[in-house]
mmCIF file of C-alpha atoms in Angstrom:
data_model
loop_
_atom_site.group_PDB
_atom_site.id
_atom_site.type_symbol
_atom_site.label_atom_id
_atom_site.label_comp_id
_atom_site.label_asym_id
_atom_site.label_seq_id
_atom_site.Cartn_x
_atom_site.Cartn_y
_atom_site.Cartn_z
ATOM 1 C CA MET A 1 -34.815 -60.956 -22.926
ATOM 2 C CA TRP A 2 -36.518 -58.468 -21.334
ATOM 3 C CA ILE A 3 -33.910 -59.348 -18.065
ATOM 4 C CA LYS A 4 -31.355 -58.778 -20.649
ATOM 5 C CA ASN A 5 -32.547 -55.285 -21.701
ATOM 6 C CA PHE A 6 -33.318 -54.307 -17.970
ATOM 7 C CA PHE A 7 -29.788 -55.174 -17.219
ATOM 8 C CA PHE A 8 -28.461 -53.280 -19.670
ATOM 9 C CA VAL A 9 -30.652 -49.726 -18.838
ATOM 10 C CA ILE A 10 -29.311 -50.328 -15.285
ATOM 11 C CA PHE A 11 -26.392 -50.324 -16.146
ATOM 12 C CA LEU A 12 -26.293 -48.111 -19.078
ATOM 13 C CA ALA A 13 -28.248 -45.240 -17.158
ATOM 14 C CA PRO A 14 -25.657 -44.546 -14.888
ATOM 15 C CA VAL A 15 -23.025 -44.141 -17.461
ATOM 16 C CA LEU A 16 -24.997 -41.750 -19.284
ATOM 17 C CA ILE A 17 -25.862 -39.755 -16.526
ATOM 18 C CA PHE A 18 -21.899 -39.399 -15.587
ATOM 19 C CA SER A 19 -21.502 -38.163 -18.950
ATOM 20 C CA ALA A 20 -24.273 -35.577 -18.875
ATOM 21 C CA GLU A 21 -22.139 -34.516 -15.709
ATOM 22 C CA GLN A 22 -18.989 -34.211 -16.899
ATOM 23 C CA ILE A 23 -20.718 -32.329 -19.761
ATOM 24 C CA ASN A 24 -21.946 -29.832 -17.794
ATOM 25 C CA LYS A 25 -19.412 -29.885 -15.633
ATOM 26 C CA GLU A 26 -17.283 -28.789 -18.884
ATOM 27 C CA LYS A 27 -19.025 -26.195 -19.878
ATOM 28 C CA THR A 28 -19.587 -24.208 -16.361
ATOM 29 C CA LEU A 29 -15.994 -24.544 -15.859
ATOM 30 C CA PRO A 30 -14.779 -21.824 -18.454
ATOM 31 C CA GLU A 31 -17.653 -19.327 -17.112
ATOM 32 C CA GLU A 32 -16.239 -20.239 -13.630
ATOM 33 C CA LYS A 33 -12.642 -19.746 -14.210
ATOM 34 C CA ASN A 34 -13.647 -16.216 -16.575
ATOM 35 C CA THR A 35 -15.785 -14.949 -13.541
ATOM 36 C CA ALA A 36 -13.618 -15.954 -11.125
ATOM 37 C CA GLU A 37 -10.646 -14.209 -13.179
ATOM 38 C CA LYS A 38 -12.944 -10.497 -13.350
ATOM 39 C CA LYS A 39 -13.145 -10.823 -9.829
ATOM 40 C CA THR A 40 -9.287 -10.885 -9.313
ATOM 41 C CA GLU A 41 -8.789 -8.687 -11.937
ATOM 42 C CA LYS A 42 -11.140 -6.075 -10.113
ATOM 43 C CA SER A 43 -9.947 -6.804 -6.726
ATOM 44 C CA THR A 44 -6.202 -5.773 -7.111
ATOM 45 C CA PRO A 45 -5.924 -2.700 -8.462
ATOM 46 C CA LYS A 46 -3.332 -1.787 -11.113
ATOM 47 C CA VAL A 47 -0.193 -0.051 -10.352
ATOM 48 C CA THR A 48 0.897 2.311 -12.262
ATOM 49 C CA PRO A 49 4.910 2.313 -12.532
ATOM 50 C CA LEU A 50 6.859 5.376 -11.617
ATOM 51 C CA THR A 51 9.598 6.982 -13.844
ATOM 52 C CA LYS A 52 12.826 7.244 -12.341
ATOM 53 C CA LYS A 53 12.348 10.525 -11.176
ATOM 54 C CA GLU A 54 9.530 9.594 -9.102
ATOM 55 C CA ARG A 55 10.949 6.637 -7.635
ATOM 56 C CA GLU A 56 13.981 8.174 -6.279
ATOM 57 C CA ALA A 57 12.162 10.675 -5.522
ATOM 58 C CA LEU A 58 9.728 8.621 -3.046
ATOM 59 C CA LEU A 59 12.391 6.555 -1.889
ATOM 60 C CA GLN A 60 13.953 9.947 -1.137
ATOM 61 C CA GLU A 61 11.114 10.663 0.892
ATOM 62 C CA LEU A 62 11.052 6.802 2.492
ATOM 63 C CA ALA A 63 15.103 7.827 3.946
ATOM 64 C CA MET A 64 13.486 11.227 5.047
ATOM 65 C CA GLU A 65 10.988 9.840 6.933
ATOM 66 C CA ARG A 66 13.334 6.660 8.839
ATOM 67 C CA SER A 67 15.728 9.317 9.718
ATOM 68 C CA LYS A 68 13.433 11.884 11.599
ATOM 69 C CA PHE A 69 11.206 8.477 13.067
ATOM 70 C CA ASN A 70 12.224 8.048 17.189
ATOM 71 C CA PRO A 71 10.400 4.711 18.613
ATOM 72 C CA ARG A 72 10.671 6.049 22.063
ATOM 73 C CA LEU A 73 8.873 9.443 20.809
ATOM 74 C CA PRO A 74 4.755 8.838 21.221
ATOM 75 C CA GLY A 75 3.041 10.391 18.024
ATOM 76 C CA LEU A 76 -0.221 10.862 20.809
ATOM 77 C CA THR A 77 0.279 14.643 22.335
ATOM 78 C CA VAL A 78 -1.207 15.542 25.781
ATOM 79 C CA ALA A 79 -2.605 19.282 24.037
ATOM 80 C CA HIS A 80 -4.543 16.160 22.106
ATOM 81 C CA VAL A 81 -6.199 14.435 25.134
ATOM 82 C CA GLN A 82 -6.584 17.466 27.239
ATOM 83 C CA LYS A 83 -8.529 18.793 23.960
ATOM 84 C CA VAL A 84 -10.492 15.872 23.750
ATOM 85 C CA LEU A 85 -11.264 15.445 27.084
ATOM 86 C CA LEU A 86 -12.328 19.363 28.022
ATOM 87 C CA LYS A 87 -13.048 20.168 24.588
ATOM 88 C CA ASP A 88 -15.227 18.069 23.095
ATOM 89 C CA ILE A 89 -16.564 16.228 26.224
ATOM 90 C CA PHE A 90 -16.046 18.103 29.704
ATOM 91 C CA ASP A 91 -17.702 21.178 27.515
ATOM 92 C CA VAL A 92 -20.121 19.740 25.796
ATOM 93 C CA LEU A 93 -21.829 16.531 28.321
ATOM 94 C CA ILE A 94 -20.666 18.349 31.483
ATOM 95 C CA ASP A 95 -20.495 21.466 31.780
ATOM 96 C CA LYS A 96 -23.371 22.577 29.648
ATOM 97 C CA ARG A 97 -26.620 24.473 30.710
ATOM 98 C CA ILE A 98 -29.055 22.842 29.445
ATOM 99 C CA PRO A 99 -32.110 26.011 28.684
ATOM 100 C CA ASP A 100 -35.126 25.982 30.890
ATOM 101 C CA ASP A 101 -37.863 26.473 28.031
ATOM 102 C CA PRO A 102 -36.757 24.354 24.634
ATOM 103 C CA ARG A 103 -38.889 26.964 22.701
ATOM 104 C CA LYS A 104 -35.592 29.249 23.191
ATOM 105 C CA ILE A 105 -33.448 26.909 21.719
ATOM 106 C CA LYS A 106 -32.137 28.097 18.437
ATOM 107 C CA LYS A 107 -29.318 25.094 17.770
ATOM 108 C CA SER A 108 -28.688 22.553 19.077
ATOM 109 C CA GLY A 109 -25.203 23.538 20.025
ATOM 110 C CA GLU A 110 -26.976 26.263 23.083
ATOM 111 C CA THR A 111 -28.635 21.883 24.447
ATOM 112 C CA ILE A 112 -27.717 19.037 24.582
ATOM 113 C CA THR A 113 -28.954 15.802 22.201
ATOM 114 C CA TYR A 114 -28.705 12.297 21.491
ATOM 115 C CA LEU A 115 -26.898 13.249 18.537
ATOM 116 C CA GLY A 116 -24.069 15.701 19.870
ATOM 117 C CA THR A 117 -23.301 13.279 22.746
ATOM 118 C CA ARG A 118 -22.761 10.371 20.205
ATOM 119 C CA MET A 119 -20.242 12.422 18.176
ATOM 120 C CA ALA A 120 -18.841 12.914 22.076
ATOM 121 C CA LEU A 121 -18.058 9.148 22.706
ATOM 122 C CA PHE A 122 -16.983 8.597 19.355
ATOM 123 C CA LYS A 123 -14.530 10.924 20.226
ATOM 124 C CA TYR A 124 -13.657 9.452 23.198
ATOM 125 C CA GLY A 125 -14.069 5.992 21.980
ATOM 126 C CA VAL A 126 -11.333 6.991 19.508
ATOM 127 C CA LEU A 127 -8.438 7.790 22.031
ATOM 128 C CA LEU A 128 -9.047 5.130 24.289
ATOM 129 C CA LYS A 129 -8.211 2.552 20.969
ATOM 130 C CA ASN A 130 -4.859 5.083 21.574
ATOM 131 C CA PRO A 131 -2.549 2.451 23.149
ATOM 132 C CA GLU A 132 -0.068 5.501 23.779
ATOM 133 C CA LEU A 133 -2.522 7.480 26.130
ATOM 134 C CA PRO A 134 -1.906 5.753 29.169
ATOM 135 C CA GLU A 135 1.652 6.411 29.124
ATOM 136 C CA VAL A 136 1.328 10.397 27.771
ATOM 137 C CA THR A 137 -1.562 11.066 30.116
ATOM 138 C CA ASN A 138 0.271 8.763 33.313
ATOM 139 C CA ILE A 139 -3.195 7.420 33.950
ATOM 140 C CA LYS A 140 -4.124 3.642 33.464
ATOM 141 C CA LEU A 141 -6.662 2.690 31.140
ATOM 142 C CA VAL A 142 -9.047 1.364 33.805
ATOM 143 C CA TRP A 143 -10.191 4.582 34.726
ATOM 144 C CA TYR A 144 -10.520 5.551 31.361
ATOM 145 C CA LYS A 145 -12.368 2.539 30.605
ATOM 146 C CA ALA A 146 -15.068 3.379 33.927
ATOM 147 C CA TYR A 147 -15.022 7.300 32.745
ATOM 148 C CA GLU A 148 -16.741 6.066 29.698
ATOM 149 C CA THR A 149 -18.783 3.600 31.289
ATOM 150 C CA LYS A 150 -20.098 6.092 33.252
ATOM 151 C CA LEU A 151 -20.372 9.362 30.373
ATOM 152 C CA LYS A 152 -22.635 6.216 27.627
ATOM 153 C CA LYS A 153 -25.257 6.909 30.283
ATOM 154 C CA MET A 154 -25.970 10.561 28.626
ATOM 155 C CA GLU A 155 -27.350 8.789 25.968
ATOM 156 C CA GLU A 156 -30.020 7.406 26.824
ATOM 157 C CA LEU A 157 -30.533 11.138 28.997
ATOM 158 C CA ALA A 158 -30.251 12.966 25.954
ATOM 159 C CA ARG A 159 -32.665 10.720 23.714
ATOM 160 C CA LYS A 160 -35.677 11.617 26.313
ATOM 161 C CA LEU A 161 -34.796 15.222 26.704
ATOM 162 C CA ASP A 162 -34.688 14.854 23.211
ATOM 163 C CA GLN A 163 -38.512 13.435 23.213
ATOM 164 C CA ALA A 164 -39.489 15.944 25.493
ATOM 165 C CA SER A 165 -38.176 18.269 23.652
ATOM 166 C CA ALA A 166 -39.782 17.217 20.685
ATOM 167 C CA SER A 167 -43.592 16.330 22.837
ATOM 168 C CA GLY A 168 -43.822 19.379 23.522
ATOM 169 C CA ASP A 169 -44.495 18.488 27.669
ATOM 170 C CA LEU A 170 -42.864 21.488 29.231
ATOM 171 C CA ALA A 171 -42.915 19.657 32.472
ATOM 172 C CA LEU A 172 -42.254 16.666 31.161
ATOM 173 C CA TYR A 173 -38.846 18.217 29.937
ATOM 174 C CA GLN A 174 -37.725 19.593 33.272
ATOM 175 C CA GLN A 175 -38.047 16.600 35.237
ATOM 176 C CA ILE A 176 -35.973 15.131 32.532
ATOM 177 C CA LYS A 177 -33.450 18.534 32.730
ATOM 178 C CA ALA A 178 -33.172 17.783 36.544
ATOM 179 C CA GLN A 179 -32.268 14.230 35.908
ATOM 180 C CA ILE A 180 -29.477 14.782 33.515
ATOM 181 C CA GLU A 181 -28.020 18.772 36.237
ATOM 182 C CA ALA A 182 -27.936 15.756 38.883
ATOM 183 C CA TYR A 183 -25.698 13.398 37.255
ATOM 184 C CA GLN A 184 -23.661 15.990 35.411
ATOM 185 C CA LYS A 185 -22.606 16.441 39.311
ATOM 186 C CA VAL A 186 -21.517 12.323 39.510
ATOM 187 C CA LEU A 187 -19.588 12.714 36.235
ATOM 188 C CA LYS A 188 -18.015 16.564 37.523
ATOM 189 C CA ASP A 189 -16.982 14.861 40.261
ATOM 190 C CA PHE A 190 -15.370 11.439 38.816
ATOM 191 C CA ALA A 191 -13.749 13.423 36.316
ATOM 192 C CA ASN A 192 -11.508 15.655 38.946
ATOM 193 C CA GLY A 193 -11.380 12.415 41.356
ATOM 194 C CA LYS A 194 -8.128 10.512 41.699
ATOM 195 C CA LYS A 195 -7.029 8.730 38.644
ATOM 196 C CA ILE A 196 -5.147 5.451 38.656
ATOM 197 C CA GLN A 197 -1.357 5.872 38.060
ATOM 198 C CA PHE A 198 1.446 3.991 36.678
ATOM 199 C CA SER A 199 4.650 3.022 39.310
ATOM 200 C CA SER A 200 7.713 3.681 37.915
ATOM 201 C CA ASP A 201 8.135 0.528 36.747
ATOM 202 C CA GLU A 202 4.840 0.057 35.129
ATOM 203 C CA MET A 203 5.787 2.862 33.234
ATOM 204 C CA ARG A 204 9.477 1.332 32.133
ATOM 205 C CA ALA A 205 7.510 -1.467 31.135
ATOM 206 C CA LEU A 206 4.487 0.558 29.007
ATOM 207 C CA LYS A 207 6.915 2.479 27.374
ATOM 208 C CA ARG A 208 9.248 -0.649 25.840
ATOM 209 C CA LYS A 209 5.954 -2.355 24.968
ATOM 210 C CA ASN A 210 4.366 0.900 23.321
ATOM 211 C CA MET A 211 8.269 1.589 21.568
ATOM 212 C CA LEU A 212 8.707 -1.880 19.465
ATOM 213 C CA TRP A 213 4.514 -0.904 18.985
ATOM 214 C CA ARG A 214 5.668 1.996 17.590
ATOM 215 C CA THR A 215 8.149 0.652 15.242
ATOM 216 C CA ALA A 216 6.120 -2.145 14.459
ATOM 217 C CA GLU A 217 3.268 0.644 12.818
ATOM 218 C CA PHE A 218 6.067 2.844 10.965
ATOM 219 C CA LYS A 219 7.788 -0.604 9.750
ATOM 220 C CA LYS A 220 3.912 -1.111 7.645
ATOM 221 C CA ARG A 221 3.328 2.286 6.645
ATOM 222 C CA GLN A 222 6.564 2.644 4.503
ATOM 223 C CA THR A 223 5.860 -1.236 2.968
ATOM 224 C CA GLU A 224 1.856 -0.115 2.240
ATOM 225 C CA LYS A 225 3.426 2.998 -0.136
ATOM 226 C CA LEU A 226 6.144 0.911 -1.436
ATOM 227 C CA LYS A 227 3.375 -1.796 -2.427
ATOM 228 C CA LYS A 228 1.217 1.218 -3.540
ATOM 229 C CA ALA A 229 3.781 2.482 -5.942
ATOM 230 C CA GLY A 230 4.265 -0.780 -6.939
ATOM 231 C CA LEU A 231 8.055 -1.264 -5.208
ATOM 232 C CA ALA A 232 9.262 -3.943 -3.582
ATOM 233 C CA SER A 233 10.587 -3.286 0.077
ATOM 234 C CA VAL A 234 14.005 -4.971 -1.388
ATOM 235 C CA GLN A 235 14.140 -2.102 -2.715
ATOM 236 C CA LEU A 236 14.329 -0.163 0.459
ATOM 237 C CA LYS A 237 16.960 -2.013 2.003
ATOM 238 C CA ASP A 238 18.624 -1.965 -0.800
ATOM 239 C CA ARG A 239 18.472 2.224 -0.128
ATOM 240 C CA LYS A 240 19.512 1.140 3.670
ATOM 241 C CA ILE A 241 22.664 -0.176 2.226
ATOM 242 C CA GLU A 242 23.902 2.233 0.525
ATOM 243 C CA GLU A 243 22.417 4.692 2.778
ATOM 244 C CA VAL A 244 25.041 2.888 5.170
ATOM 245 C CA LYS A 245 27.608 2.803 2.758
ATOM 246 C CA SER A 246 27.232 6.357 1.789
ATOM 247 C CA SER A 247 28.040 7.115 5.523
ATOM 248 C CA ARG A 248 30.666 4.850 6.033
ATOM 249 C CA ASN A 249 31.985 6.734 3.434
ATOM 250 C CA GLN A 250 32.375 9.943 4.456
ATOM 251 C CA LYS A 251 33.359 9.440 8.134
ATOM 252 C CA ASN A 252 36.348 6.942 6.195
ATOM 253 C CA THR A 253 37.126 10.639 4.435
ATOM 254 C CA ALA A 254 36.825 12.590 7.330
ATOM 255 C CA VAL A 255 38.837 10.339 9.290
ATOM 256 C CA LYS A 256 41.659 10.160 6.677
ATOM 257 C CA SER A 257 41.808 14.205 6.393
ATOM 258 C CA VAL A 258 42.195 14.463 9.854
ATOM 259 C CA LYS A 259 45.116 11.870 10.208
ATOM 260 C CA ASN A 260 46.684 13.838 6.979
ATOM 261 C CA SER A 261 46.259 17.122 8.464
ATOM 262 C CA GLY A 262 47.912 16.091 12.259
ATOM 263 C CA SER A 263 50.831 13.983 9.946
ATOM 264 C CA LYS A 264 51.811 17.351 8.142
ATOM 265 C CA LYS A 265 51.067 19.395 11.115
ATOM 266 C CA SER A 266 53.532 17.127 13.132
ATOM 267 C CA SER A 267 55.558 17.360 9.925
ATOM 268 C CA SER A 268 56.147 20.899 10.254
ATOM 269 C CA ASN A 269 56.804 21.051 13.917
ATOM 270 C CA THR A 270 59.582 18.300 13.171
ATOM 271 C CA SER A 271 61.298 21.074 10.389
ATOM 272 C CA ALA A 272 61.079 23.987 12.822
ATOM 273 C CA GLY A 273 62.367 21.828 15.770
ATOM 274 C CA LYS A 274 65.638 20.929 13.393
ATOM 275 C CA HIS A 275 65.835 25.270 12.777
ATOM 276 C CA THR A 276 65.432 26.228 16.036
ATOM 277 C CA ARG A 277 68.090 23.938 16.781
ATOM 278 C CA LYS A 278 70.467 24.857 14.145
ATOM 279 C CA ARG A 279 70.676 28.599 15.048
ATOM 280 C CA LYS A 280 70.906 27.462 18.512
ATOM 281 C CA ASN A 281 73.647 25.436 17.269
ATOM 282 C CA ALA A 282 75.252 28.586 15.469
ATOM 283 C CA GLY A 283 74.999 30.946 18.304
ATOM 284 C CA GLY A 284 76.764 27.917 20.212
ATOM 285 C CA ASN A 285 79.688 28.649 17.860
ATOM 286 C CA ASN A 286 79.337 32.203 17.570
ATOM 287 C CA TRP A 287 79.768 33.068 21.680
#
């Protein structure tokens, strides 16, 4: 008898365990669904619908942007590149004079600091990420990256100068100051040295590549604006079709008006010619 009970317990135990797991799953599933729904609600921000006037204003703004957009023209300017290279890098790190005594320094801008060096290199790094930089300056990215590697060595020297200034050890401060001034000459020679430039074929290929990149970025920005406003890109396409149709209609009306004016002139000329011929015939009869 105990053998039957034993086998009964063996067969019944998995069934009981399975049913218990199913009950636990059914209890936890609604909670998981609720948490997942809450996460999706939080992750997807609600878009407030635009009024008809606001929607038309946005579409008109995007249309104006498209009419002004020229993929051949870079957004980066030579003036901005010069500002970063000269004002943010050269003046702050290379041409900056370090005072002989750190106790006479009142502002951080009067000397080279680790924080100032980090900020200057951050601005330079942002400039290097712009693919239009080589196109605008006709200098290959290899040169800019080599310059960046040399500039990064100033971080360690600036940290040492900060530590020497804080310690009050004038001899150590003078030693670090001499090291920085020697390295400033190295950086100045590299900055004023020969740059690696593009050939004419390389520049043409780069301009084509950047033109495609600018077009893709422009379309991406316009699509993001539409999504934020809760509008589909189909509406923008419909707007484009309407603009093309209206421009075609304007051209057709202009051509028709020109044709009509030309036919009027020709008819007036023929009528005038008929009158003159009549007058000539009349004059001949009189003679």
